[in-house]
mmCIF file of C-alpha atoms in Angstrom:
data_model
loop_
_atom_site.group_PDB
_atom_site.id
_atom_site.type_symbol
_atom_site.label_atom_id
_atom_site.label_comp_id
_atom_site.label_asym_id
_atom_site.label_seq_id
_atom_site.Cartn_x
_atom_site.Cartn_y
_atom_site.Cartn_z
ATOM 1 C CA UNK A 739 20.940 -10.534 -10.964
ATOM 2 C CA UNK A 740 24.327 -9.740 -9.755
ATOM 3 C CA UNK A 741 25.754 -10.640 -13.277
ATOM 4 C CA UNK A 742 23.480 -7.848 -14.645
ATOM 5 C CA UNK A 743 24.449 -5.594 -11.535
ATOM 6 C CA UNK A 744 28.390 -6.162 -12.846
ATOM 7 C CA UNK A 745 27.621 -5.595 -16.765
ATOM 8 C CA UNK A 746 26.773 -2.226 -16.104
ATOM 9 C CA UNK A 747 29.311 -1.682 -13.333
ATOM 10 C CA UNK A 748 32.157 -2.474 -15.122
ATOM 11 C CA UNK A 749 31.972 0.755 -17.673
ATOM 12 C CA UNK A 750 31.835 3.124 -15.083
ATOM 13 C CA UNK A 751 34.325 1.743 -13.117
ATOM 14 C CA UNK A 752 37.134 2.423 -15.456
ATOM 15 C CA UNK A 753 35.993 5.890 -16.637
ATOM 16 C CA UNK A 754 35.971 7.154 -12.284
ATOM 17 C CA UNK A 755 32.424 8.286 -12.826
ATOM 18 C CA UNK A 756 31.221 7.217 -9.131
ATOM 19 C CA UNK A 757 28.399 9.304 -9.132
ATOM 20 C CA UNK A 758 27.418 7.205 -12.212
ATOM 21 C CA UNK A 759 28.302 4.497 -10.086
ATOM 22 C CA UNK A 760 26.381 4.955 -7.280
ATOM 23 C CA UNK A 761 23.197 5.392 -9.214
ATOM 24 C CA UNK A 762 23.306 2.240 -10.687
ATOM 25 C CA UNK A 763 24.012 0.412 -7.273
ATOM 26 C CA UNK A 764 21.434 2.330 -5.610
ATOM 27 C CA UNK A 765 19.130 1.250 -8.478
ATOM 28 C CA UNK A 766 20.065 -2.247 -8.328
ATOM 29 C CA UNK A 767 19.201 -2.155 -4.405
ATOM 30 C CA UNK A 768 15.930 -0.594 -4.682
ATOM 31 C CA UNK A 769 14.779 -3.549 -7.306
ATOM 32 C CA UNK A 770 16.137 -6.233 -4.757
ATOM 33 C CA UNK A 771 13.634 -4.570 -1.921
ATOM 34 C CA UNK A 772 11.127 -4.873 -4.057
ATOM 35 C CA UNK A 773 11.106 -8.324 -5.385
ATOM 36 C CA UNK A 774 12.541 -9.746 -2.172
ATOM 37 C CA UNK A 775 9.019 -10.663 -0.540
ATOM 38 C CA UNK A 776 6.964 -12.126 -3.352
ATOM 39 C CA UNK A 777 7.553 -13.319 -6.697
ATOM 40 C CA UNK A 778 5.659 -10.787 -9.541
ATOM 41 C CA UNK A 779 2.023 -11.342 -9.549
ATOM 42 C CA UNK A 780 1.917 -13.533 -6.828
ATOM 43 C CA UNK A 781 -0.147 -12.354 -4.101
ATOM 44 C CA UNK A 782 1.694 -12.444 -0.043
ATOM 45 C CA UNK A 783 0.051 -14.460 2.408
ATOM 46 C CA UNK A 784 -1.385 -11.365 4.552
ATOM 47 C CA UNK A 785 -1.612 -7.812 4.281
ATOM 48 C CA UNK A 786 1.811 -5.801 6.038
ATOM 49 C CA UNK A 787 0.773 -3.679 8.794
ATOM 50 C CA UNK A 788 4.174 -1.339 8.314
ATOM 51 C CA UNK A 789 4.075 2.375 7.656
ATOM 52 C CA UNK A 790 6.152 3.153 4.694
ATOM 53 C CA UNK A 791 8.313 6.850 4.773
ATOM 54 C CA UNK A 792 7.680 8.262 1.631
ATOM 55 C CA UNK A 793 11.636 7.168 0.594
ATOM 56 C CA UNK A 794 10.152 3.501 1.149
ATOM 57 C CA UNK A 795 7.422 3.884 -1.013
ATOM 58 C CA UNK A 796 9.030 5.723 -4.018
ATOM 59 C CA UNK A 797 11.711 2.658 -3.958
ATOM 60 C CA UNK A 798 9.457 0.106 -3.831
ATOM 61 C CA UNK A 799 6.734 1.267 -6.079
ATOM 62 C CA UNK A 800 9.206 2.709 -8.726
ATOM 63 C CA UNK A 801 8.038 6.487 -8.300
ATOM 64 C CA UNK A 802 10.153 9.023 -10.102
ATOM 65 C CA UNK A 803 9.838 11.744 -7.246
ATOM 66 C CA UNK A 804 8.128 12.760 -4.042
ATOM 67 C CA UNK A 805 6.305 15.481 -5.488
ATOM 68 C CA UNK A 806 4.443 12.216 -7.795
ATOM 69 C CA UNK A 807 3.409 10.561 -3.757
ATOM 70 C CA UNK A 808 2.087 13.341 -2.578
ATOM 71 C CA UNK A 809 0.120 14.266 -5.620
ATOM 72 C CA UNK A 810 -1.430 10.631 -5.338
ATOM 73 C CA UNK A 811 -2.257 11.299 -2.434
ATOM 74 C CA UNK A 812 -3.923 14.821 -2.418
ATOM 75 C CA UNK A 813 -5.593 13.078 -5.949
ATOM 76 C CA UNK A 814 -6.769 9.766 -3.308
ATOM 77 C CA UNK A 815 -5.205 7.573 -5.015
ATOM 78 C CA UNK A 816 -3.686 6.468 -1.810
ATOM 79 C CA UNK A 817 -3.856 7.792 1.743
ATOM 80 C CA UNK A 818 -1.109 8.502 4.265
ATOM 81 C CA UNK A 819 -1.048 9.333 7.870
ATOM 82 C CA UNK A 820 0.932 11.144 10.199
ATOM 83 C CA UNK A 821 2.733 8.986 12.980
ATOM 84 C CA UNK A 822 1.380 9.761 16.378
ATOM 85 C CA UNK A 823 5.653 10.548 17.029
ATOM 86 C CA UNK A 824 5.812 12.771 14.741
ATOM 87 C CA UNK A 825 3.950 16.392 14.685
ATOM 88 C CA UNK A 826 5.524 16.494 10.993
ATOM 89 C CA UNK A 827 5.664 13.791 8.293
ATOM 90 C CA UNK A 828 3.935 10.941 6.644
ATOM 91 C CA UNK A 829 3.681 7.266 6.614
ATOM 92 C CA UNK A 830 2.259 5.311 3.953
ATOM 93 C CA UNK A 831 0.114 1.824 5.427
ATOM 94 C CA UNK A 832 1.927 -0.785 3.067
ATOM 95 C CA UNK A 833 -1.436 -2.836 2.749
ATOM 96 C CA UNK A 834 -2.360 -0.393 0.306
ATOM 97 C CA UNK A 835 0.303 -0.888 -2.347
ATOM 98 C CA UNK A 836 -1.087 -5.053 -2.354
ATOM 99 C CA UNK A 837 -3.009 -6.188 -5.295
ATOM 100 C CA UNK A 838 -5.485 -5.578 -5.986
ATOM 101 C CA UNK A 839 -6.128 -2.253 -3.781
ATOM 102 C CA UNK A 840 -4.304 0.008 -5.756
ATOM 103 C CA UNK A 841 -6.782 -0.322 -9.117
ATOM 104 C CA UNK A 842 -9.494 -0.454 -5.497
ATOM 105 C CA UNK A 843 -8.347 2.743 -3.720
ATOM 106 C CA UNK A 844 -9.449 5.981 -4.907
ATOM 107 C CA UNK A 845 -12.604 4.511 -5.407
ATOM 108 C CA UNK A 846 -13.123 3.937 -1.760
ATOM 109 C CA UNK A 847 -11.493 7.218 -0.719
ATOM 110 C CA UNK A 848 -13.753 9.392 -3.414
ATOM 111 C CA UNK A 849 -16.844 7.755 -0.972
ATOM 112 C CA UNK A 850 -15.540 9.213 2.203
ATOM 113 C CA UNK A 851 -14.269 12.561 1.059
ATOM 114 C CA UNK A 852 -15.014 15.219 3.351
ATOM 115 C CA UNK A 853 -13.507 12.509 6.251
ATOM 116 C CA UNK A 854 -10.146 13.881 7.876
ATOM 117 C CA UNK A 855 -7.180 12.111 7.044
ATOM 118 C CA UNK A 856 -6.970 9.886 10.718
ATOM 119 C CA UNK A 857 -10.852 8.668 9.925
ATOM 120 C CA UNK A 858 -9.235 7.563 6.649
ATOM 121 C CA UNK A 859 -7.503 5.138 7.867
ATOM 122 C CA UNK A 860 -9.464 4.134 10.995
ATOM 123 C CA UNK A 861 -11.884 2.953 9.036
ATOM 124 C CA UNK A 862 -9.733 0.468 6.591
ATOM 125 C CA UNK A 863 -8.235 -0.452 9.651
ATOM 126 C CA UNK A 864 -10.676 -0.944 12.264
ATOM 127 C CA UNK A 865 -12.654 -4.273 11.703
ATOM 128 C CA UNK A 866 -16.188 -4.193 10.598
ATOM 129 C CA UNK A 867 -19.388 -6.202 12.418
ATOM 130 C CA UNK A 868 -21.026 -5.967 8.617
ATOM 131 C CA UNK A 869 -18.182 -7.334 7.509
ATOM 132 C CA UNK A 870 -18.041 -10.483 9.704
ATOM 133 C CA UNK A 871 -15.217 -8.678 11.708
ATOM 134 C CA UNK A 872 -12.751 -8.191 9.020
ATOM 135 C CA UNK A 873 -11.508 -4.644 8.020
ATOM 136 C CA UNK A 874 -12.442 -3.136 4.796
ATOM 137 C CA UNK A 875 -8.596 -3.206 3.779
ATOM 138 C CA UNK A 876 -8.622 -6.819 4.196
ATOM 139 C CA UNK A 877 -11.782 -7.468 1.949
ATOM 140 C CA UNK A 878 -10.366 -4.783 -0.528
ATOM 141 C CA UNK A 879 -7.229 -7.284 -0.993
ATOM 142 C CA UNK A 880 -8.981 -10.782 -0.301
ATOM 143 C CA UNK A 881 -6.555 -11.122 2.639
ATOM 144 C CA UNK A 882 -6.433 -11.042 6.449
ATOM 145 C CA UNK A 883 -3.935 -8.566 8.095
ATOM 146 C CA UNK A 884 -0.350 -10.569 9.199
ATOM 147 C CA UNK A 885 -0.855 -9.955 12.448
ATOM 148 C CA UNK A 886 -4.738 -11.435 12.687
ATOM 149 C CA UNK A 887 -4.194 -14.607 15.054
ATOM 150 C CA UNK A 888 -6.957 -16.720 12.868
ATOM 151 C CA UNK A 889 -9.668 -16.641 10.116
ATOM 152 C CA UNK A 890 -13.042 -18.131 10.242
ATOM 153 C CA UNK A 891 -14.748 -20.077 7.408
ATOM 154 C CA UNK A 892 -16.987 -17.699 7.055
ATOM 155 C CA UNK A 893 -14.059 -14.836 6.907
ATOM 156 C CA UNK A 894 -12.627 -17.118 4.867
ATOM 157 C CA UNK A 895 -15.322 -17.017 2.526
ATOM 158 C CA UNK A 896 -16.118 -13.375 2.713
ATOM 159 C CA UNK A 897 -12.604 -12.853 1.898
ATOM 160 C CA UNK A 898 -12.661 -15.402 -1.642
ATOM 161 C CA UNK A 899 -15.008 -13.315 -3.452
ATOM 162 C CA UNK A 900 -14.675 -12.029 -6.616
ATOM 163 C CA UNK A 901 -12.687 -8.557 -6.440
ATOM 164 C CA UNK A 902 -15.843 -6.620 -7.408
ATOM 165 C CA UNK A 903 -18.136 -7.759 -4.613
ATOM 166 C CA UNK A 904 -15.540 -7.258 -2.044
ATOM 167 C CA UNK A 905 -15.098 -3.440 -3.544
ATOM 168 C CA UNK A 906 -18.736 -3.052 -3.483
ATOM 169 C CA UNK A 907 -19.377 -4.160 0.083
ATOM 170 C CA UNK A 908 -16.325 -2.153 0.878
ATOM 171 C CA UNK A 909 -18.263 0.498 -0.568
ATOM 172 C CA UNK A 910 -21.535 0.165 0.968
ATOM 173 C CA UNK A 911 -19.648 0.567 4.176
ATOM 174 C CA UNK A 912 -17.650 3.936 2.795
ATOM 175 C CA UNK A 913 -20.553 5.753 1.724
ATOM 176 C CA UNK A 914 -22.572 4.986 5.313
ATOM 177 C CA UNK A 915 -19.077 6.180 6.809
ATOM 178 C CA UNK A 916 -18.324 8.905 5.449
ATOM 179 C CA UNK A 917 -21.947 10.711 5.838
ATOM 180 C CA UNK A 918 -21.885 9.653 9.597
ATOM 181 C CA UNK A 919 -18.552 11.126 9.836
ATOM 182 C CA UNK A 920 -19.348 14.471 8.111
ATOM 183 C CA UNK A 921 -22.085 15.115 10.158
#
């Protein structure tokens, strides 16, 4: 990597173009953050529970520009919330950039439209009895949240199934959610 990082440094360098410079450093950074956790298409061992800023999202997920989040969002292909510190802003739940949930998302989020923003994420958060106590973001990505103490064998199970059940129980639940919360 660094070798790379110094090919196209060493150009720029001689021509005092640090602007030019910069950009390429800042770029070489941003792909470090995101490969630094797990290898490409290899799934983490848990789900993050971290809000992203919206400067943390468009480095790791290789968005052009903010105005690209926030359409994503107001399209629900992701969700964000607004940190109770904060009476402006938005955070972005990292879970939700895991595979598989992003292909998973806006399906989920088209059943509970209508729901305010806060309900959105209280209920992929907030663990499910129908779901043997897991949380529908955890059965969306097949994996527990990193800071849930232990898994059952019947979690455990729940939580090996095929990509399409888990969406579809997921489902089940956001569609009986999001009329209870709308009325």
């Amino acid at each position: 990597m660094a070798s790379t990082l110094a090919k196209e440094l060493s150009p720029l360098r001689k021509s005092g173009r640090t602007d030019d410079l910069l950009h390429v450093i800042v770029r070489q950074l941003e792909a470090w953050l995101v490969n630094e956790k797990a290898p490409v298409g290899e799934k983490p061992p848990a789900l993050p529970v971290a809000l992203w800023s919206p400067a943390e999202v468009l480095a790791r997920q290789k968005l052009s520009a903010l105005t690209t989040l926030y359409r994503y969002d107001k399209d629900g292909r992701l969700y964000c919330v607004v940190p109770s510190t904060k009476k402006n802003g938005r955070a972005f739940p990292a879970w939700q950039f895991v595979e598989p949930v992003p292909k998973l998302l806006q399906t989920v989020i088209a059943a509970l439209r209508g729901v305010l923003q806060f309900e959105i994420h209280a209920f992929f958060v907030t663990e499910q009895e129908d779901l043997n106590a897991l949380s529908p973001a955890e059965m969306l990505a097949g994996l527990p949240f990193e800071n849930r103490a232990n898994i059952s064998i019947a979690q455990q199970r729940l939580l090996s199934l095929a990509t399409a059940q888990r969406l579809q129980r997921v489902l089940e639940l956001a569609r009986q959610a999001g009329t209870g919360m709308r009325d």
